[in-house]
mmCIF file of C-alpha atoms in Angstrom:
data_model
loop_
_atom_site.group_PDB
_atom_site.id
_atom_site.type_symbol
_atom_site.label_atom_id
_atom_site.label_comp_id
_atom_site.label_asym_id
_atom_site.label_seq_id
_atom_site.Cartn_x
_atom_site.Cartn_y
_atom_site.Cartn_z
ATOM 1 C CA MET A 299 -0.065 0.410 0.236
ATOM 2 C CA THR A 300 1.269 3.670 -1.580
ATOM 3 C CA ALA A 301 1.522 7.060 1.305
ATOM 4 C CA THR A 302 -1.075 8.297 -1.231
ATOM 5 C CA GLU A 303 -3.366 5.392 -0.332
ATOM 6 C CA GLN A 304 -2.937 5.147 3.200
ATOM 7 C CA LYS A 305 -3.727 8.908 5.246
ATOM 8 C CA PRO A 306 -0.320 10.559 6.649
ATOM 9 C CA GLY A 307 -0.069 10.564 10.541
ATOM 10 C CA ARG A 308 -1.870 7.416 11.524
ATOM 11 C CA PRO A 309 -1.505 3.795 11.646
ATOM 12 C CA LEU A 310 -3.130 2.116 8.569
ATOM 13 C CA ARG A 311 -7.510 0.842 8.475
ATOM 14 C CA VAL A 312 -8.117 -2.232 7.349
ATOM 15 C CA LEU A 313 -11.395 -3.841 6.667
ATOM 16 C CA LEU A 314 -11.932 -7.755 6.082
ATOM 17 C CA VAL A 315 -15.676 -8.707 4.399
ATOM 18 C CA ARG A 316 -16.723 -12.395 5.330
ATOM 19 C CA LEU A 317 -19.497 -12.172 6.811
ATOM 20 C CA SER A 318 -20.652 -15.510 7.322
ATOM 21 C CA ALA A 319 -21.026 -19.273 7.350
ATOM 22 C CA ILE A 320 -18.877 -20.291 10.801
ATOM 23 C CA GLY A 321 -16.599 -22.027 9.446
ATOM 24 C CA ASP A 322 -16.080 -19.933 6.272
ATOM 25 C CA CYS A 323 -15.157 -17.266 9.013
ATOM 26 C CA ILE A 324 -13.028 -18.777 10.583
ATOM 27 C CA HIS A 325 -10.935 -20.372 7.544
ATOM 28 C CA ALA A 326 -10.756 -16.176 6.907
ATOM 29 C CA ALA A 327 -9.369 -15.792 10.403
ATOM 30 C CA PRO A 328 -5.755 -15.707 9.693
ATOM 31 C CA VAL A 329 -6.042 -13.115 7.086
ATOM 32 C CA ALA A 330 -6.953 -10.702 10.109
ATOM 33 C CA SER A 331 -3.381 -12.169 12.243
ATOM 34 C CA ALA A 332 -1.122 -11.776 8.304
ATOM 35 C CA ILE A 333 -2.224 -8.427 8.813
ATOM 36 C CA ARG A 334 -1.501 -7.669 12.375
ATOM 37 C CA ARG A 335 1.910 -9.353 12.257
ATOM 38 C CA ALA A 336 2.264 -6.989 8.933
ATOM 39 C CA HIS A 337 0.886 -3.610 10.507
ATOM 40 C CA PRO A 338 1.027 -3.982 14.643
ATOM 41 C CA ASP A 339 -0.049 -0.950 15.054
ATOM 42 C CA ALA A 340 -2.942 -1.165 12.138
ATOM 43 C CA PHE A 341 -6.822 -0.505 12.722
ATOM 44 C CA ILE A 342 -8.511 -3.451 11.912
ATOM 45 C CA GLY A 343 -11.889 -4.546 11.596
ATOM 46 C CA TRP A 344 -14.483 -7.221 10.865
ATOM 47 C CA ALA A 345 -17.657 -7.156 8.009
ATOM 48 C CA VAL A 346 -19.647 -10.588 9.536
ATOM 49 C CA GLN A 347 -22.538 -11.354 10.742
ATOM 50 C CA GLU A 348 -23.287 -12.462 15.073
ATOM 51 C CA PRO A 349 -23.522 -16.214 14.563
ATOM 52 C CA ALA A 350 -19.681 -15.742 13.841
ATOM 53 C CA ALA A 351 -19.042 -12.618 15.547
ATOM 54 C CA THR A 352 -20.282 -13.997 19.242
ATOM 55 C CA LEU A 353 -17.269 -17.004 18.185
ATOM 56 C CA LEU A 354 -14.469 -14.960 17.231
ATOM 57 C CA ARG A 355 -15.068 -11.876 19.674
ATOM 58 C CA GLY A 356 -11.687 -12.138 21.540
ATOM 59 C CA TYR A 357 -9.835 -12.666 18.202
ATOM 60 C CA ALA A 358 -7.148 -11.647 18.420
ATOM 61 C CA GLY A 359 -5.429 -8.923 16.229
ATOM 62 C CA VAL A 360 -9.375 -7.775 15.581
ATOM 63 C CA ASP A 361 -10.471 -3.976 16.796
ATOM 64 C CA ARG A 362 -13.367 -4.164 16.280
ATOM 65 C CA PHE A 363 -16.606 -6.123 14.711
ATOM 66 C CA HIS A 364 -19.069 -5.029 12.244
ATOM 67 C CA LEU A 365 -22.306 -6.778 12.960
ATOM 68 C CA TYR A 366 -24.081 -7.425 8.984
ATOM 69 C CA PRO A 367 -27.740 -7.197 10.195
ATOM 70 C CA ARG A 368 -30.363 -10.266 9.738
ATOM 71 C CA ARG A 369 -33.421 -9.214 8.020
ATOM 72 C CA ALA A 370 -35.798 -7.505 10.220
ATOM 73 C CA SER A 371 -39.409 -8.001 10.155
ATOM 74 C CA GLY A 372 -40.407 -6.039 7.573
ATOM 75 C CA VAL A 373 -38.698 -4.200 4.796
ATOM 76 C CA ALA A 374 -38.783 -0.837 6.464
ATOM 77 C CA ALA A 375 -37.166 -2.346 9.300
ATOM 78 C CA HIS A 376 -33.668 -4.346 7.662
ATOM 79 C CA LEU A 377 -33.491 -1.004 5.861
ATOM 80 C CA ASP A 378 -33.107 1.814 8.708
ATOM 81 C CA ALA A 379 -31.090 -1.277 9.706
ATOM 82 C CA LEU A 380 -29.017 -1.191 6.745
ATOM 83 C CA ARG A 381 -28.237 2.625 6.825
ATOM 84 C CA HIS A 382 -27.025 1.884 10.838
ATOM 85 C CA PHE A 383 -24.349 -0.504 9.254
ATOM 86 C CA ARG A 384 -22.887 1.242 6.357
ATOM 87 C CA ARG A 385 -22.917 4.907 8.295
ATOM 88 C CA GLU A 386 -20.537 3.254 10.982
ATOM 89 C CA LEU A 387 -18.424 1.334 8.080
ATOM 90 C CA ARG A 388 -18.334 5.046 6.859
ATOM 91 C CA SER A 389 -16.904 6.703 10.442
ATOM 92 C CA SER A 390 -14.495 4.024 10.398
ATOM 93 C CA ARG A 391 -12.521 5.454 7.465
ATOM 94 C CA TYR A 392 -10.272 2.393 6.351
ATOM 95 C CA ASP A 393 -7.500 3.054 3.554
ATOM 96 C CA ALA A 394 -8.480 -0.568 2.618
ATOM 97 C CA ALA A 395 -11.499 -3.166 2.061
ATOM 98 C CA LEU A 396 -10.633 -6.897 2.265
ATOM 99 C CA ASP A 397 -13.401 -8.867 0.442
ATOM 100 C CA VAL A 398 -12.606 -12.229 0.925
ATOM 101 C CA GLN A 399 -16.784 -13.509 0.356
ATOM 102 C CA GLY A 400 -16.667 -12.706 -3.284
ATOM 103 C CA LEU A 401 -20.118 -12.013 -4.002
ATOM 104 C CA THR A 402 -22.338 -9.659 -4.302
ATOM 105 C CA LYS A 403 -23.889 -8.891 -0.864
ATOM 106 C CA SER A 404 -19.788 -9.063 0.143
ATOM 107 C CA GLY A 405 -18.430 -6.476 -2.717
ATOM 108 C CA LEU A 406 -21.121 -4.428 -1.491
ATOM 109 C CA VAL A 407 -20.357 -4.372 1.808
ATOM 110 C CA ALA A 408 -16.765 -3.307 0.960
ATOM 111 C CA TRP A 409 -18.295 -0.211 -1.605
ATOM 112 C CA TRP A 410 -20.026 1.153 1.859
ATOM 113 C CA SER A 411 -16.522 1.379 3.869
ATOM 114 C CA GLY A 412 -15.044 4.563 1.805
ATOM 115 C CA ALA A 413 -12.077 2.260 1.716
ATOM 116 C CA ARG A 414 -10.258 3.673 -1.450
ATOM 117 C CA ARG A 415 -8.574 0.289 -1.920
ATOM 118 C CA ARG A 416 -11.453 -2.736 -2.786
ATOM 119 C CA ILE A 417 -9.877 -5.316 -2.526
ATOM 120 C CA GLY A 418 -11.302 -8.766 -4.271
ATOM 121 C CA PHE A 419 -10.490 -11.609 -6.434
ATOM 122 C CA ARG A 420 -10.747 -11.589 -10.231
ATOM 123 C CA GLY A 421 -12.254 -14.550 -12.115
ATOM 124 C CA GLY A 422 -15.507 -16.539 -12.024
ATOM 125 C CA PRO A 423 -16.583 -18.699 -10.018
ATOM 126 C CA ALA A 424 -13.856 -20.980 -9.432
ATOM 127 C CA MET A 425 -11.613 -17.675 -9.270
ATOM 128 C CA GLY A 426 -13.339 -16.345 -6.129
ATOM 129 C CA SER A 427 -15.748 -13.920 -7.404
ATOM 130 C CA ARG A 428 -19.038 -14.445 -7.951
ATOM 131 C CA GLU A 429 -22.687 -12.602 -9.526
ATOM 132 C CA LEU A 430 -22.077 -8.987 -9.604
ATOM 133 C CA ASN A 431 -18.443 -8.927 -6.807
ATOM 134 C CA ALA A 432 -16.819 -6.910 -9.449
ATOM 135 C CA LEU A 433 -18.943 -4.229 -9.783
ATOM 136 C CA PHE A 434 -18.128 -3.149 -6.246
ATOM 137 C CA LEU A 435 -14.034 -3.860 -6.071
ATOM 138 C CA ASN A 436 -11.982 -1.907 -8.283
ATOM 139 C CA ARG A 437 -8.058 -3.768 -6.785
ATOM 140 C CA ARG A 438 -8.845 -7.766 -8.179
ATOM 141 C CA PHE A 439 -6.333 -9.916 -7.492
ATOM 142 C CA ILE A 440 -5.680 -13.642 -9.679
ATOM 143 C CA VAL A 441 -4.847 -15.977 -7.374
ATOM 144 C CA ASP A 442 -3.975 -19.850 -8.566
ATOM 145 C CA LEU A 443 -5.446 -22.228 -9.202
ATOM 146 C CA ASP A 444 -3.416 -24.179 -7.953
ATOM 147 C CA VAL A 445 -3.450 -23.267 -4.745
ATOM 148 C CA SER A 446 -6.761 -25.215 -3.625
ATOM 149 C CA HIS A 447 -7.858 -24.775 -0.182
ATOM 150 C CA VAL A 448 -9.603 -21.729 0.730
ATOM 151 C CA VAL A 449 -7.270 -20.752 3.826
ATOM 152 C CA ASP A 450 -4.445 -20.876 1.156
ATOM 153 C CA ARG A 451 -6.698 -18.779 -1.339
ATOM 154 C CA ASN A 452 -7.406 -16.444 1.166
ATOM 155 C CA LEU A 453 -3.812 -15.904 2.384
ATOM 156 C CA ALA A 454 -3.107 -15.958 -1.927
ATOM 157 C CA LEU A 455 -5.230 -12.971 -2.271
ATOM 158 C CA LEU A 456 -3.906 -11.344 0.743
ATOM 159 C CA ARG A 457 -0.497 -11.818 -0.475
ATOM 160 C CA ALA A 458 -0.674 -10.233 -3.724
ATOM 161 C CA SER A 459 -2.905 -6.723 -2.412
ATOM 162 C CA GLY A 460 0.049 -5.543 -0.782
ATOM 163 C CA LEU A 461 -1.310 -5.189 2.317
ATOM 164 C CA ALA A 462 0.677 -8.009 4.203
ATOM 165 C CA GLY A 463 3.899 -6.380 3.929
ATOM 166 C CA ALA A 464 7.461 -8.400 2.197
ATOM 167 C CA ALA A 465 7.039 -11.326 4.681
ATOM 168 C CA SER A 466 4.904 -13.845 3.617
ATOM 169 C CA PRO A 467 1.679 -14.768 5.168
ATOM 170 C CA VAL A 468 0.675 -18.065 7.304
ATOM 171 C CA ALA A 469 -2.143 -19.874 8.676
ATOM 172 C CA GLU A 470 -2.243 -18.546 12.118
ATOM 173 C CA TRP A 471 -5.614 -18.916 14.472
ATOM 174 C CA ARG A 472 -5.340 -16.942 17.097
ATOM 175 C CA LEU A 473 -8.834 -17.777 19.261
ATOM 176 C CA PRO A 474 -9.764 -17.111 22.060
ATOM 177 C CA GLU A 475 -9.401 -19.405 25.296
ATOM 178 C CA TYR A 476 -12.850 -20.423 25.476
ATOM 179 C CA ALA A 477 -13.423 -21.473 29.472
ATOM 180 C CA GLU A 478 -17.246 -21.101 29.732
ATOM 181 C CA SER A 479 -18.456 -22.489 32.723
ATOM 182 C CA GLY A 480 -21.383 -24.486 31.644
ATOM 183 C CA PRO A 481 -19.593 -27.242 29.746
ATOM 184 C CA LEU A 482 -16.819 -27.041 31.745
ATOM 185 C CA SER A 483 -19.328 -27.650 34.933
ATOM 186 C CA PHE A 484 -20.303 -30.957 32.255
ATOM 187 C CA LEU A 485 -16.725 -32.363 31.857
ATOM 188 C CA GLU A 486 -16.251 -32.260 35.762
ATOM 189 C CA HIS A 487 -19.720 -33.790 36.618
ATOM 190 C CA HIS A 488 -18.779 -36.712 34.159
ATOM 191 C CA GLY A 489 -14.999 -37.132 35.350
ATOM 192 C CA LEU A 490 -13.475 -36.261 31.968
ATOM 193 C CA SER A 491 -11.166 -32.999 33.230
ATOM 194 C CA ASP A 492 -8.239 -34.439 31.961
ATOM 195 C CA GLY A 493 -9.419 -34.385 28.278
ATOM 196 C CA ARG A 494 -9.308 -37.942 27.131
ATOM 197 C CA TYR A 495 -13.365 -38.112 25.951
ATOM 198 C CA ALA A 496 -14.249 -37.160 22.184
ATOM 199 C CA VAL A 497 -16.014 -34.893 20.393
ATOM 200 C CA VAL A 498 -18.330 -36.560 18.050
ATOM 201 C CA SER A 499 -21.395 -33.696 16.000
ATOM 202 C CA PRO A 500 -23.658 -35.297 13.665
ATOM 203 C CA GLY A 501 -25.404 -31.953 11.931
ATOM 204 C CA THR A 502 -24.501 -29.740 9.284
ATOM 205 C CA ILE A 503 -26.713 -27.855 7.208
ATOM 206 C CA TRP A 504 -26.480 -28.782 4.424
ATOM 207 C CA ARG A 505 -29.320 -32.517 4.160
ATOM 208 C CA THR A 506 -26.281 -33.842 1.141
ATOM 209 C CA LYS A 507 -23.689 -33.788 4.085
ATOM 210 C CA ARG A 508 -25.102 -34.854 6.649
ATOM 211 C CA TRP A 509 -23.731 -38.714 7.469
ATOM 212 C CA PRO A 510 -26.581 -40.898 8.731
ATOM 213 C CA PRO A 511 -26.214 -40.835 12.383
ATOM 214 C CA ARG A 512 -26.733 -44.901 12.575
ATOM 215 C CA ARG A 513 -22.741 -44.585 10.740
ATOM 216 C CA PHE A 514 -21.507 -42.041 13.488
ATOM 217 C CA ALA A 515 -23.415 -45.154 16.156
ATOM 218 C CA ALA A 516 -21.041 -47.645 14.777
ATOM 219 C CA ALA A 517 -18.132 -45.553 14.566
ATOM 220 C CA VAL A 518 -18.431 -43.960 18.200
ATOM 221 C CA ARG A 519 -18.890 -48.704 19.578
ATOM 222 C CA ARG A 520 -15.820 -49.091 17.646
ATOM 223 C CA LEU A 521 -13.823 -45.774 19.577
ATOM 224 C CA GLY A 522 -15.412 -47.655 22.853
ATOM 225 C CA GLY A 523 -14.853 -50.831 22.155
ATOM 226 C CA ASP A 524 -11.347 -50.488 20.990
ATOM 227 C CA ARG A 525 -9.830 -47.684 23.439
ATOM 228 C CA GLY A 526 -12.537 -47.029 25.600
ATOM 229 C CA LEU A 527 -12.741 -43.487 25.042
ATOM 230 C CA PRO A 528 -15.470 -41.641 26.623
ATOM 231 C CA VAL A 529 -17.747 -40.239 24.258
ATOM 232 C CA VAL A 530 -19.870 -36.838 23.642
ATOM 233 C CA VAL A 531 -22.294 -36.055 21.133
ATOM 234 C CA ALA A 532 -23.371 -32.312 20.535
ATOM 235 C CA TRP A 533 -26.065 -30.818 18.891
ATOM 236 C CA ALA A 534 -27.372 -27.806 17.920
ATOM 237 C CA GLY A 535 -31.531 -27.475 17.214
ATOM 238 C CA GLY A 536 -34.168 -29.841 17.571
ATOM 239 C CA GLU A 537 -33.493 -32.527 14.407
ATOM 240 C CA GLU A 538 -29.451 -32.402 15.388
ATOM 241 C CA ARG A 539 -30.651 -33.543 18.996
ATOM 242 C CA ARG A 540 -32.881 -36.444 18.156
ATOM 243 C CA ALA A 541 -29.563 -37.640 15.085
ATOM 244 C CA ALA A 542 -27.252 -36.494 18.787
ATOM 245 C CA GLU A 543 -30.122 -38.722 21.068
ATOM 246 C CA GLU A 544 -30.050 -41.851 17.912
ATOM 247 C CA ILE A 545 -26.097 -42.252 18.782
ATOM 248 C CA VAL A 546 -26.421 -42.121 22.331
ATOM 249 C CA ALA A 547 -28.735 -44.710 22.456
ATOM 250 C CA ALA A 548 -26.518 -48.019 20.744
ATOM 251 C CA GLY A 549 -24.096 -47.208 22.210
ATOM 252 C CA GLU A 550 -24.568 -50.667 23.844
ATOM 253 C CA GLY A 551 -22.085 -50.430 26.739
ATOM 254 C CA CYS A 552 -19.605 -47.193 26.244
ATOM 255 C CA ARG A 553 -19.379 -44.268 27.433
ATOM 256 C CA VAL A 554 -21.760 -42.870 25.746
ATOM 257 C CA LEU A 555 -23.177 -38.976 26.832
ATOM 258 C CA LEU A 556 -25.586 -36.268 25.045
ATOM 259 C CA ALA A 557 -23.509 -32.472 25.209
ATOM 260 C CA PRO A 558 -25.572 -30.176 26.721
ATOM 261 C CA PRO A 559 -27.150 -27.528 24.975
ATOM 262 C CA THR A 560 -24.022 -25.129 23.881
ATOM 263 C CA ASP A 561 -23.562 -21.804 21.825
ATOM 264 C CA LEU A 562 -20.980 -21.917 20.066
ATOM 265 C CA ARG A 563 -18.649 -20.548 22.429
ATOM 266 C CA GLU A 564 -18.884 -23.111 24.369
ATOM 267 C CA LEU A 565 -18.878 -25.957 21.718
ATOM 268 C CA ALA A 566 -15.298 -24.689 21.366
ATOM 269 C CA THR A 567 -15.167 -25.240 25.388
ATOM 270 C CA LEU A 568 -15.904 -28.700 25.050
ATOM 271 C CA LEU A 569 -13.737 -28.927 21.670
ATOM 272 C CA ARG A 570 -10.457 -27.269 23.748
ATOM 273 C CA ARG A 571 -10.023 -29.966 25.951
ATOM 274 C CA ALA A 572 -10.368 -32.905 23.304
ATOM 275 C CA ALA A 573 -8.618 -35.781 22.601
ATOM 276 C CA LEU A 574 -10.660 -36.143 18.982
ATOM 277 C CA PHE A 575 -13.054 -34.741 16.762
ATOM 278 C CA LEU A 576 -15.430 -36.431 14.426
ATOM 279 C CA GLY A 577 -17.902 -34.622 12.103
ATOM 280 C CA CYS A 578 -19.586 -33.900 8.876
ATOM 281 C CA ASP A 579 -18.086 -30.738 6.401
ATOM 282 C CA SER A 580 -19.200 -28.311 9.438
ATOM 283 C CA GLY A 581 -18.592 -25.303 11.336
ATOM 284 C CA PRO A 582 -17.651 -27.276 13.915
ATOM 285 C CA ALA A 583 -14.822 -28.938 12.289
ATOM 286 C CA HIS A 584 -13.357 -26.105 11.368
ATOM 287 C CA LEU A 585 -13.021 -25.109 15.011
ATOM 288 C CA ALA A 586 -12.482 -28.209 15.757
ATOM 289 C CA ALA A 587 -9.432 -27.600 13.871
ATOM 290 C CA ALA A 588 -8.643 -24.768 13.927
ATOM 291 C CA LEU A 589 -8.234 -25.508 17.598
ATOM 292 C CA GLY A 590 -5.078 -27.700 17.154
ATOM 293 C CA VAL A 591 -7.794 -30.669 17.965
ATOM 294 C CA PRO A 592 -7.300 -33.701 16.375
ATOM 295 C CA CYS A 593 -9.536 -33.795 13.982
ATOM 296 C CA VAL A 594 -11.650 -36.292 11.332
ATOM 297 C CA SER A 595 -14.807 -34.856 9.085
ATOM 298 C CA VAL A 596 -17.089 -36.626 6.528
ATOM 299 C CA PHE A 597 -16.789 -35.171 3.499
ATOM 300 C CA GLY A 598 -20.195 -36.455 0.087
ATOM 301 C CA PRO A 599 -20.889 -33.839 -1.937
ATOM 302 C CA THR A 600 -17.921 -31.069 -1.188
ATOM 303 C CA ASP A 601 -14.753 -30.914 -1.834
ATOM 304 C CA PRO A 602 -11.827 -31.718 1.196
ATOM 305 C CA ALA A 603 -8.936 -30.272 -0.959
ATOM 306 C CA ARG A 604 -11.094 -26.959 -1.210
ATOM 307 C CA ASN A 605 -12.867 -26.305 2.166
ATOM 308 C CA GLY A 606 -11.968 -30.104 4.205
ATOM 309 C CA PRO A 607 -9.711 -29.430 7.700
ATOM 310 C CA TYR A 608 -7.179 -27.824 7.622
ATOM 311 C CA GLY A 609 -3.930 -28.208 9.573
ATOM 312 C CA PRO A 610 -1.664 -31.538 10.282
ATOM 313 C CA ARG A 611 -3.961 -32.857 12.726
ATOM 314 C CA SER A 612 -6.624 -32.870 10.763
ATOM 315 C CA ALA A 613 -8.195 -35.597 8.111
ATOM 316 C CA ALA A 614 -11.294 -35.986 5.349
ATOM 317 C CA VAL A 615 -12.610 -39.145 4.860
ATOM 318 C CA ARG A 616 -15.019 -40.092 1.662
ATOM 319 C CA LEU A 617 -15.403 -42.845 -0.579
ATOM 320 C CA ASP A 618 -12.245 -44.550 -1.943
ATOM 321 C CA GLN A 619 -13.520 -44.055 -5.047
ATOM 322 C CA LYS A 620 -15.380 -40.911 -5.843
ATOM 323 C CA LEU A 621 -18.919 -41.088 -7.188
ATOM 324 C CA ASP A 622 -19.353 -39.998 -11.504
ATOM 325 C CA CYS A 623 -21.198 -36.925 -9.631
ATOM 326 C CA GLN A 624 -19.063 -35.744 -6.863
ATOM 327 C CA PRO A 625 -17.497 -33.648 -6.047
ATOM 328 C CA CYS A 626 -21.926 -32.239 -6.820
ATOM 329 C CA TRP A 627 -20.893 -29.094 -4.354
ATOM 330 C CA ARG A 628 -24.994 -29.049 -3.922
ATOM 331 C CA ARG A 629 -27.553 -28.886 -1.215
ATOM 332 C CA THR A 630 -30.404 -32.282 -3.154
ATOM 333 C CA CYS A 631 -29.409 -35.193 -4.173
ATOM 334 C CA SER A 632 -29.737 -35.452 -7.691
ATOM 335 C CA ARG A 633 -29.384 -39.059 -7.368
ATOM 336 C CA GLY A 634 -31.731 -39.313 -4.810
ATOM 337 C CA ASP A 635 -29.883 -42.183 -2.238
ATOM 338 C CA PHE A 636 -27.022 -39.729 -1.348
ATOM 339 C CA ALA A 637 -24.519 -42.242 -2.067
ATOM 340 C CA CYS A 638 -21.941 -40.574 -1.055
ATOM 341 C CA LEU A 639 -22.807 -41.086 2.246
ATOM 342 C CA GLU A 640 -24.343 -43.963 2.195
ATOM 343 C CA ARG A 641 -21.947 -46.001 0.912
ATOM 344 C CA LEU A 642 -19.234 -45.069 3.382
ATOM 345 C CA ASP A 643 -18.344 -47.633 5.465
ATOM 346 C CA ALA A 644 -17.232 -46.634 8.838
ATOM 347 C CA ASP A 645 -14.563 -48.558 9.569
ATOM 348 C CA ARG A 646 -13.124 -46.754 7.226
ATOM 349 C CA VAL A 647 -13.621 -44.190 9.327
ATOM 350 C CA VAL A 648 -13.477 -44.937 12.728
ATOM 351 C CA ALA A 649 -8.781 -45.917 11.023
ATOM 352 C CA GLU A 650 -8.395 -42.686 10.173
ATOM 353 C CA CYS A 651 -9.901 -41.032 13.675
ATOM 354 C CA LEU A 652 -7.403 -44.466 15.411
ATOM 355 C CA ALA A 653 -4.044 -42.476 13.867
ATOM 356 C CA ARG A 654 -5.050 -39.624 15.380
ATOM 357 C CA LEU A 655 -5.127 -41.226 18.116
ATOM 358 C CA ASP A 656 -1.598 -42.756 17.911
ATOM 359 C CA THR A 657 -0.196 -39.099 16.134
ATOM 360 C CA ALA A 658 -1.414 -36.998 18.471
#
């Protein structure tokens, strides 16, 4: 960033734009860490929606979270909330806005900020820019398609923008030290404070990403039988709770516990102290990986090379022989049989879990 692009006599002010979802925001977090490392005195803001902000408050390196408003009960109320959000952005006087989401909405947020440099991906959907995103940005960069994982692509965009300085940015998370009282009491009550337990999370928003509860139950029985490892099954919402209760009920003599209701910070408290995480392609899996917990996640319609849990202690499992339709990136199964997940046997998943435990 040149002297003419930064207001003289004050530290650099940068806005990161990644509004949702939980896993994607976790994948964007190393960008904030890299900017902070390159510019220790910078003011760093993040435009984000409330669920992710709840998790990330206290994240080292971010000075302010600007909460993009959820749709209100009426059009007038929503427009009023958007006007307030825009005024808040403008008043922060950002020098640069870095949009790693690549949608119309995120590009509009970058434009609303009034930043002189509005940075994002150049190219179509495969390159990271979709819809009308390009209309709102004035500095767009091509990221090599060989850079496959979204974490690496975000950092490559940062490097291309010049905001990282001369140093090459690396993936680093500085998440808060989550220690919510509810989960800590639950662990103490069940004698799990020493951290020797696994967390299983069967839920995800997409139906096409859900490994069947009976498969999870089979994996849990193996973990309990082969290693005597207690399992805590986490859930959020009624549908996930029903799946979690099915897994607990199928424990057959193993120590399988239903977690209490948890928000994201409470879930992070459970995860940080765990010996293993097992789940789907979901926010909890990416959170576990960012916390450094040995992590195994099951993949069906999405590509783990792009969106898998990130880090040396993480692994993604899918069918050995990919189906012709994989990855489809669809929320509905065109085949109708969810074969990419239904055909994935629990033994393969358990083998990866045991390998993670042995490595740890």
